[in-house]
């Protein structure tokens, strides 16, 4: 049992997506359409999440708009009392679909962009016409008076465009900009050599964000998701394992973090078999790294143990082969130097071809 | 002195929650409000000005209007910075 209350539900409604971003956080093995949960099951999941105390639902994917029942799902989440946040590429969002979603109770839209120059942006997303569709989607969101967040995933190919990206967010009327450096999970690991920026470029970007936050105060809120490979201390991944967020995958597995499915030796419970409350409170997976008891040194006894919770389990596993060890993003981890060296080598690799995300890829 | 008529920023909702009390909800964010902040934010309707809100709350809570106005202005500044409110 746990006294903890989740804040948010990340509902990965589908893995289908017309785009092919090489940094997509979805797993390499994507779930096919016929495995997806149906409307009824998602409705129950939303209700369960709300009774557990969750306040936000992030309707995500893949591209959530490919679900034919997206308006119905939005409405179900809204009726359950959740703050509904649509996380979309913008492709498929037009005046008509937005009006429908708004009537269903949509509270907020987050549109991801690949850059400012349409041709280059489309090349990264591996989708022609994407940039144009996004521009149009952002316009209708603002016209409808809905709140807009722009999410820009930053990597070596666009890090120097950050000033233009910030300008674009203001010009498009966004209230919030997420400057999200690539997190190396899923497809991003496969593309790390082509995505990793140089450390100096990251430092310049960090300074730019800091300055823009000041000059745009009251106009644009900027959230900065920094790249772990250049950090000194890790992030509290998802606010700590099993503390704030529940991820439900398209086929119904409940995970403490969206990359957790990559960890070996876990049986993740499925919402088709057990209630969300039961999973949150008693499932082995949610309890495994919850709190501080599992921690090895140097986390054990560290004064940041209850701040960053030892960082990301999936990153620890990806780099060291052991999920139950300190996140190598932490400078106190014995593997930290190795991580830095990997990043430096990747940044200098000169590789500029991508393995684009696709089902069956 | 400026006398704005504050309102919640687009996408921000004031909600009551069984476990957390009164909160402001925005995209990826949540802010728990104490009793005073809650009473003030409930008045932010985009029509009434800070001076009017201060006068009304001073009457309701039998307090000094200038003190309340200072409370409102401080809260407004903080919430504007965080993007929850538009002055
Ligand atoms: S990151 Fe790109 S490919 Fe992945 S779901 Fe989002 S838009 Fe689709
Ligand atoms: S040692 Fe562990 S708890 Fe301490 S800062 Fe590093 S990752 Fe966080």
XYZ file of C-alpha atoms and ligand atoms in Angstrom:
464
model
C 0.000 0.000 0.000
C 1.070 3.558 -0.511
C -0.001 6.952 0.751
C 1.082 8.536 -2.509
C -1.380 10.187 -4.875
C -0.638 10.347 -8.583
C -0.908 13.765 -10.227
C -1.148 12.740 -13.834
C -2.090 9.963 -16.182
C -0.130 9.717 -19.409
C -2.499 7.933 -21.744
C -0.631 6.620 -24.757
C -3.740 6.078 -26.818
C -1.930 4.652 -29.822
C 1.509 4.118 -31.286
C 0.276 4.980 -34.770
C 1.658 8.252 -36.088
C 2.086 9.620 -39.606
C 5.393 11.218 -38.603
C 8.683 9.428 -38.122
C 10.741 11.509 -35.680
C 14.075 9.801 -35.035
C 13.963 10.847 -31.353
C 10.515 9.454 -30.651
C 10.284 8.195 -27.080
C 8.090 5.278 -28.086
C 9.724 1.856 -27.873
C 11.353 0.297 -30.945
C 8.717 -2.391 -30.856
C 5.529 -0.476 -31.505
C 2.064 -1.722 -30.658
C -0.207 -2.341 -33.630
C -3.714 -0.903 -34.020
C -5.517 -4.179 -33.300
C -3.862 -4.381 -29.870
C -5.119 -0.966 -28.739
C -7.499 -0.573 -25.801
C -11.072 0.235 -26.759
C -13.092 3.311 -25.796
C -14.796 1.569 -22.904
C -11.588 0.445 -21.263
C -9.981 3.880 -21.597
C -13.100 5.425 -20.062
C -12.726 3.164 -17.040
C -9.015 4.021 -16.812
C -9.818 7.757 -16.770
C -12.413 7.275 -14.042
C -10.029 5.137 -11.994
C -7.244 7.698 -12.364
C -9.521 10.506 -11.197
C -10.701 8.553 -8.161
C -7.095 7.807 -7.287
C -6.556 11.577 -7.142
C -4.962 12.299 -10.533
C -5.755 15.763 -11.882
C -4.256 15.824 -15.376
C -4.626 13.450 -18.248
C -2.195 13.735 -21.128
C -3.787 12.310 -24.243
C -0.728 11.201 -26.100
C 0.723 8.549 -28.366
C 1.955 8.185 -31.098
C -0.469 10.637 -32.589
C -3.674 10.611 -30.501
C -5.686 12.194 -33.334
C -5.487 9.003 -35.377
C -7.909 7.443 -32.881
C -11.362 7.747 -34.425
C -12.839 8.008 -30.927
C -10.557 10.855 -29.804
C -13.469 13.236 -29.120
C -15.296 10.548 -27.177
C -12.144 9.787 -25.174
C -11.568 13.470 -24.451
C -15.119 13.765 -23.245
C -14.812 10.692 -21.029
C -11.680 12.131 -19.405
C -13.350 15.503 -19.001
C -16.434 13.972 -17.409
C -14.190 12.019 -15.051
C -13.009 15.438 -13.815
C -9.527 15.423 -15.335
C -7.722 18.400 -16.894
C -7.388 17.285 -20.495
C -4.167 17.948 -22.349
C -3.829 16.847 -25.970
C -0.238 16.100 -26.950
C -0.164 16.134 -30.711
C 2.061 16.619 -33.729
C -0.672 18.943 -34.997
C -1.176 16.813 -38.086
C -4.913 16.149 -38.253
C -5.882 19.141 -36.142
C -8.048 21.594 -38.063
C -10.923 23.956 -37.329
C -13.452 21.148 -37.502
C -11.690 18.578 -35.326
C -10.724 21.242 -32.827
C -14.279 22.539 -32.441
C -15.377 19.001 -31.774
C -12.639 18.395 -29.218
C -13.329 21.650 -27.527
C -16.988 20.818 -27.163
C -15.895 17.491 -25.696
C -14.044 19.348 -22.930
C -10.487 19.788 -24.143
C -8.534 22.151 -21.875
C -5.143 22.492 -23.509
C -3.223 21.596 -26.659
C 0.466 20.875 -26.975
C 1.863 20.873 -30.509
C 5.353 19.610 -31.222
C 7.512 21.293 -33.823
C 10.744 20.124 -35.422
C 12.173 23.558 -36.216
C 11.446 26.819 -37.947
C 12.370 26.181 -41.564
C 9.540 24.044 -43.030
C 11.749 21.990 -45.356
C 14.226 21.062 -42.664
C 11.490 20.465 -40.115
C 9.693 18.098 -42.477
C 12.950 16.283 -43.179
C 13.429 15.548 -39.467
C 9.837 14.422 -39.008
C 10.115 12.427 -42.225
C 6.757 13.815 -43.278
C 6.028 16.224 -46.088
C 3.643 19.048 -45.301
C 3.963 18.540 -41.551
C 5.295 22.015 -40.791
C 2.448 23.624 -42.707
C -0.160 21.509 -40.922
C 1.337 22.450 -37.558
C 1.206 26.148 -38.356
C -2.445 25.808 -39.268
C -3.199 23.720 -36.168
C -1.592 26.304 -33.877
C -3.609 29.036 -35.545
C -6.957 27.330 -34.965
C -6.078 26.495 -31.353
C -5.365 30.138 -30.580
C -8.376 31.311 -32.587
C -10.612 29.020 -30.543
C -9.188 30.667 -27.422
C -7.612 27.443 -26.189
C -4.283 27.420 -24.392
C -1.358 26.400 -26.562
C 2.003 24.934 -25.672
C 4.694 24.523 -28.283
C 7.026 21.624 -27.682
C 10.335 21.823 -29.512
C 12.595 18.816 -29.284
C 16.169 20.052 -29.471
C 19.104 18.129 -30.914
C 22.257 18.733 -32.904
C 20.328 19.409 -36.106
C 18.339 22.357 -34.698
C 20.003 23.545 -31.494
C 21.405 26.633 -33.215
C 17.866 27.631 -34.265
C 16.703 28.051 -30.681
C 16.355 31.872 -30.846
C 14.127 31.512 -33.919
C 12.129 28.762 -32.206
C 11.466 31.027 -29.220
C 10.358 33.828 -31.559
C 8.093 31.425 -33.385
C 6.371 30.332 -30.163
C 5.611 33.970 -29.357
C 4.465 34.716 -32.903
C 2.146 31.701 -32.890
C 0.542 32.876 -29.653
C 1.670 30.058 -27.378
C 1.462 30.638 -23.635
C 4.095 28.059 -22.940
C 7.143 26.681 -24.715
C 8.826 23.444 -23.851
C 12.461 23.469 -24.901
C 12.989 19.741 -24.595
C 16.431 18.405 -25.330
C 16.219 14.859 -26.618
C 15.950 12.291 -23.857
C 17.697 9.127 -24.865
C 15.041 6.451 -24.693
C 13.370 4.409 -27.397
C 14.201 5.536 -30.911
C 16.462 8.291 -29.645
C 19.023 5.774 -28.382
C 19.184 4.239 -31.847
C 19.843 7.721 -33.256
C 22.068 9.086 -30.527
C 25.094 9.710 -32.727
C 23.074 11.878 -35.117
C 21.165 13.733 -32.389
C 23.672 14.553 -29.657
C 24.629 18.237 -29.567
C 28.022 19.542 -28.503
C 28.280 20.571 -24.876
C 29.103 24.198 -25.742
C 25.957 24.406 -27.838
C 23.912 23.087 -24.962
C 25.422 25.670 -22.601
C 24.634 28.441 -25.080
C 21.063 27.153 -25.346
C 20.703 27.093 -21.563
C 21.835 30.712 -21.352
C 19.434 31.704 -24.126
C 16.523 30.096 -22.299
C 17.452 31.860 -19.104
C 17.559 35.255 -20.847
C 14.347 34.650 -22.776
C 12.538 33.667 -19.582
C 13.324 37.087 -18.191
C 12.570 39.112 -21.287
C 9.329 37.220 -22.003
C 8.025 37.082 -18.454
C 4.254 37.323 -18.455
C 4.101 36.485 -22.180
C 5.644 33.042 -22.494
C 6.413 30.457 -19.840
C 9.455 28.451 -20.902
C 10.123 25.003 -19.493
C 13.581 23.628 -20.138
C 14.124 19.891 -20.177
C 17.878 19.533 -20.093
C 19.895 16.726 -21.679
C 20.989 14.276 -19.014
C 24.283 13.509 -20.701
C 25.502 17.022 -19.946
C 23.979 17.312 -16.483
C 25.744 17.139 -13.138
C 22.759 15.782 -11.288
C 19.912 13.747 -12.745
C 16.275 14.725 -13.045
C 13.669 13.142 -10.853
C 12.380 11.029 -13.689
C 8.582 11.438 -13.806
C 8.821 13.067 -10.378
C 10.190 9.834 -8.925
C 9.331 6.232 -9.678
C 5.683 5.531 -8.916
C 5.175 8.872 -7.182
C 3.358 11.227 -9.551
C 2.599 9.696 -12.900
C 1.005 6.580 -14.309
C 1.682 5.731 -17.924
C -0.761 3.451 -19.708
C 0.500 2.043 -23.010
C -1.730 1.577 -26.075
C -2.243 -2.094 -25.182
C -3.046 -1.368 -21.529
C 0.152 -1.958 -19.578
C 0.504 0.423 -16.632
C 4.048 1.714 -16.218
C 5.764 4.092 -13.795
C 7.568 5.750 -16.720
C 7.134 5.526 -20.478
C 10.449 3.811 -21.029
C 9.976 1.264 -18.241
C 8.804 -1.404 -20.661
C 12.436 -1.706 -21.779
C 13.524 -2.951 -18.339
C 14.013 -6.697 -18.107
C 12.623 -8.932 -15.398
C 9.372 -7.044 -14.960
C 5.839 -8.223 -15.416
C 3.768 -5.088 -15.959
C 0.150 -5.376 -14.964
C -2.472 -4.601 -17.566
C -5.488 -2.385 -16.919
C -7.565 -5.033 -18.669
C -6.888 -7.387 -15.752
C -6.569 -5.171 -12.690
C -7.886 -1.795 -11.569
C -5.565 1.179 -11.769
C -5.804 1.657 -7.991
C -4.691 -1.900 -7.352
C -1.797 -1.516 -9.762
C -0.729 1.815 -8.279
C -0.885 0.561 -4.735
C 0.310 -3.014 -4.862
C 1.860 -3.984 -8.195
C 5.415 -5.202 -8.057
C 6.471 -2.855 -10.856
C 5.272 0.322 -9.139
C 6.794 -0.685 -5.815
C 10.120 -1.867 -7.126
C 11.961 1.505 -7.131
C 9.476 3.541 -5.139
C 11.041 5.515 -2.292
C 14.684 5.136 -1.250
C 14.995 1.609 0.218
C 16.196 0.082 -3.086
C 19.018 2.589 -3.466
C 22.661 1.590 -3.635
C 25.526 3.925 -2.819
C 26.124 6.807 -3.548
C 22.355 7.504 -3.549
C 21.782 5.778 -0.213
C 22.091 8.551 2.373
C 22.668 11.274 -0.234
C 20.919 14.543 0.608
C 19.308 14.570 -2.833
C 17.839 11.071 -2.493
C 14.337 12.459 -1.974
C 14.812 15.226 -4.541
C 15.869 13.320 -7.636
C 15.105 9.805 -6.344
C 18.324 8.522 -7.887
C 17.353 9.686 -11.390
C 16.136 7.550 -14.237
C 16.033 3.750 -13.892
C 15.790 3.240 -17.624
C 18.881 5.339 -18.270
C 20.768 3.487 -15.537
C 19.862 0.240 -17.275
C 20.588 1.496 -20.786
C 24.085 2.651 -19.855
C 25.198 0.255 -17.110
C 23.006 -2.807 -17.703
C 21.687 -2.513 -14.138
C 18.421 -0.677 -13.467
C 19.016 -0.641 -9.697
C 22.036 1.622 -9.823
C 22.623 5.387 -9.661
C 21.636 7.202 -12.857
C 24.933 7.823 -14.675
C 23.749 11.388 -15.362
C 24.801 12.027 -11.756
C 28.391 13.205 -11.404
C 28.630 11.034 -8.273
C 27.975 7.880 -10.314
C 31.099 5.861 -11.150
C 29.743 5.602 -14.710
C 29.333 9.345 -15.201
C 32.624 9.814 -17.024
C 31.694 7.033 -19.407
C 28.406 8.782 -20.157
C 30.158 12.084 -20.851
C 32.652 10.366 -23.133
C 29.846 8.727 -25.073
C 28.159 12.094 -25.504
C 31.351 13.812 -26.615
C 32.085 11.060 -29.134
C 28.500 11.140 -30.459
C 28.523 14.909 -30.774
C 31.706 14.762 -32.831
C 30.651 11.732 -34.885
C 29.637 13.760 -37.926
C 26.845 11.231 -38.556
C 23.807 12.975 -39.985
C 21.588 10.158 -41.193
C 18.587 9.135 -39.126
C 16.793 5.887 -38.536
C 13.215 7.149 -38.746
C 10.604 5.752 -36.440
C 8.153 3.370 -38.037
C 6.008 0.429 -37.064
C 7.815 -2.790 -37.845
C 11.078 -0.795 -38.064
C -0.559 53.240 -9.927
C -1.960 50.712 -12.403
C -5.158 49.002 -11.471
C -5.535 45.908 -13.654
C -8.496 43.549 -13.900
C -6.773 40.155 -13.590
C -8.062 36.921 -15.042
C -6.868 33.344 -15.227
C -4.562 32.705 -18.184
C -5.994 30.587 -21.022
C -5.999 26.920 -20.081
C -5.851 27.601 -16.343
C -8.633 26.205 -14.172
C -9.517 26.704 -10.535
C -10.543 23.350 -9.099
C -11.448 21.892 -5.747
C -9.790 18.601 -5.009
C -10.592 16.203 -2.195
C -6.944 15.617 -1.328
C -5.267 18.892 -2.195
C -7.845 21.562 -1.384
C -8.240 24.380 -3.907
C -5.729 24.297 -6.744
C -4.887 26.106 -9.932
C -4.411 23.677 -12.791
C -2.484 24.499 -15.917
C -0.674 22.469 -18.522
C 1.787 20.188 -16.681
C 1.418 22.260 -13.568
C -0.542 22.456 -10.381
C -0.475 24.990 -7.587
C -2.106 24.479 -4.227
C -3.618 27.683 -2.870
C -3.891 28.614 0.782
C -7.104 30.147 2.144
C -6.108 33.744 1.450
C -4.826 33.077 -2.066
C -7.945 31.082 -2.796
C -10.250 33.895 -1.712
C -8.332 36.350 -3.890
C -8.051 34.181 -7.005
C -11.783 33.448 -6.887
C -12.306 37.192 -7.541
C -10.125 37.283 -10.673
C -12.840 37.454 -13.314
C -11.197 39.792 -15.830
C -13.790 42.496 -15.104
C -13.199 43.742 -11.613
C -10.111 45.768 -10.862
C -7.638 45.123 -8.075
C -8.904 48.176 -6.150
C -12.497 46.915 -6.301
C -11.474 43.407 -5.245
C -9.466 44.852 -2.338
C -12.422 46.911 -1.179
C -14.811 43.965 -1.402
C -12.504 41.580 0.462
C -11.700 44.207 3.106
C -15.379 44.500 3.809
C -16.003 40.779 3.793
C -13.094 39.971 6.134
C -13.267 43.183 8.120
C -9.659 44.058 7.288
C -7.616 47.024 6.128
C -8.101 47.640 2.401
C -4.505 48.794 1.859
C -3.095 45.645 3.448
C -5.356 43.498 1.337
C -4.414 45.407 -1.764
C -0.740 44.690 -1.039
C -1.572 40.988 -0.604
C -3.416 40.972 -3.906
C -0.628 42.759 -5.747
C 2.022 40.388 -4.408
C -0.011 37.340 -5.325
C -0.816 38.786 -8.734
C 2.854 39.371 -9.446
C 3.775 35.850 -8.413
C 0.971 34.171 -10.369
C 1.662 36.297 -13.450
C 5.316 35.307 -13.386
C 4.319 31.683 -13.166
C 1.869 32.095 -16.039
C -1.320 31.284 -14.138
C -2.849 34.740 -14.338
C -2.951 37.590 -16.853
C -3.039 41.060 -15.269
S 7.747 12.070 -31.538
Fe 7.233 12.255 -33.726
S 7.012 10.115 -34.400
Fe 6.928 10.074 -32.164
S 4.768 10.195 -31.721
Fe 5.546 12.292 -31.672
S 5.188 13.081 -33.736
Fe 4.978 10.852 -33.866
S 23.926 10.172 -5.688
Fe 21.888 9.517 -6.226
S 20.533 10.712 -4.903
Fe 22.552 11.710 -4.844
S 22.461 13.283 -6.429
Fe 23.305 11.448 -7.404
S 21.545 10.364 -8.255
Fe 20.754 11.884 -6.804
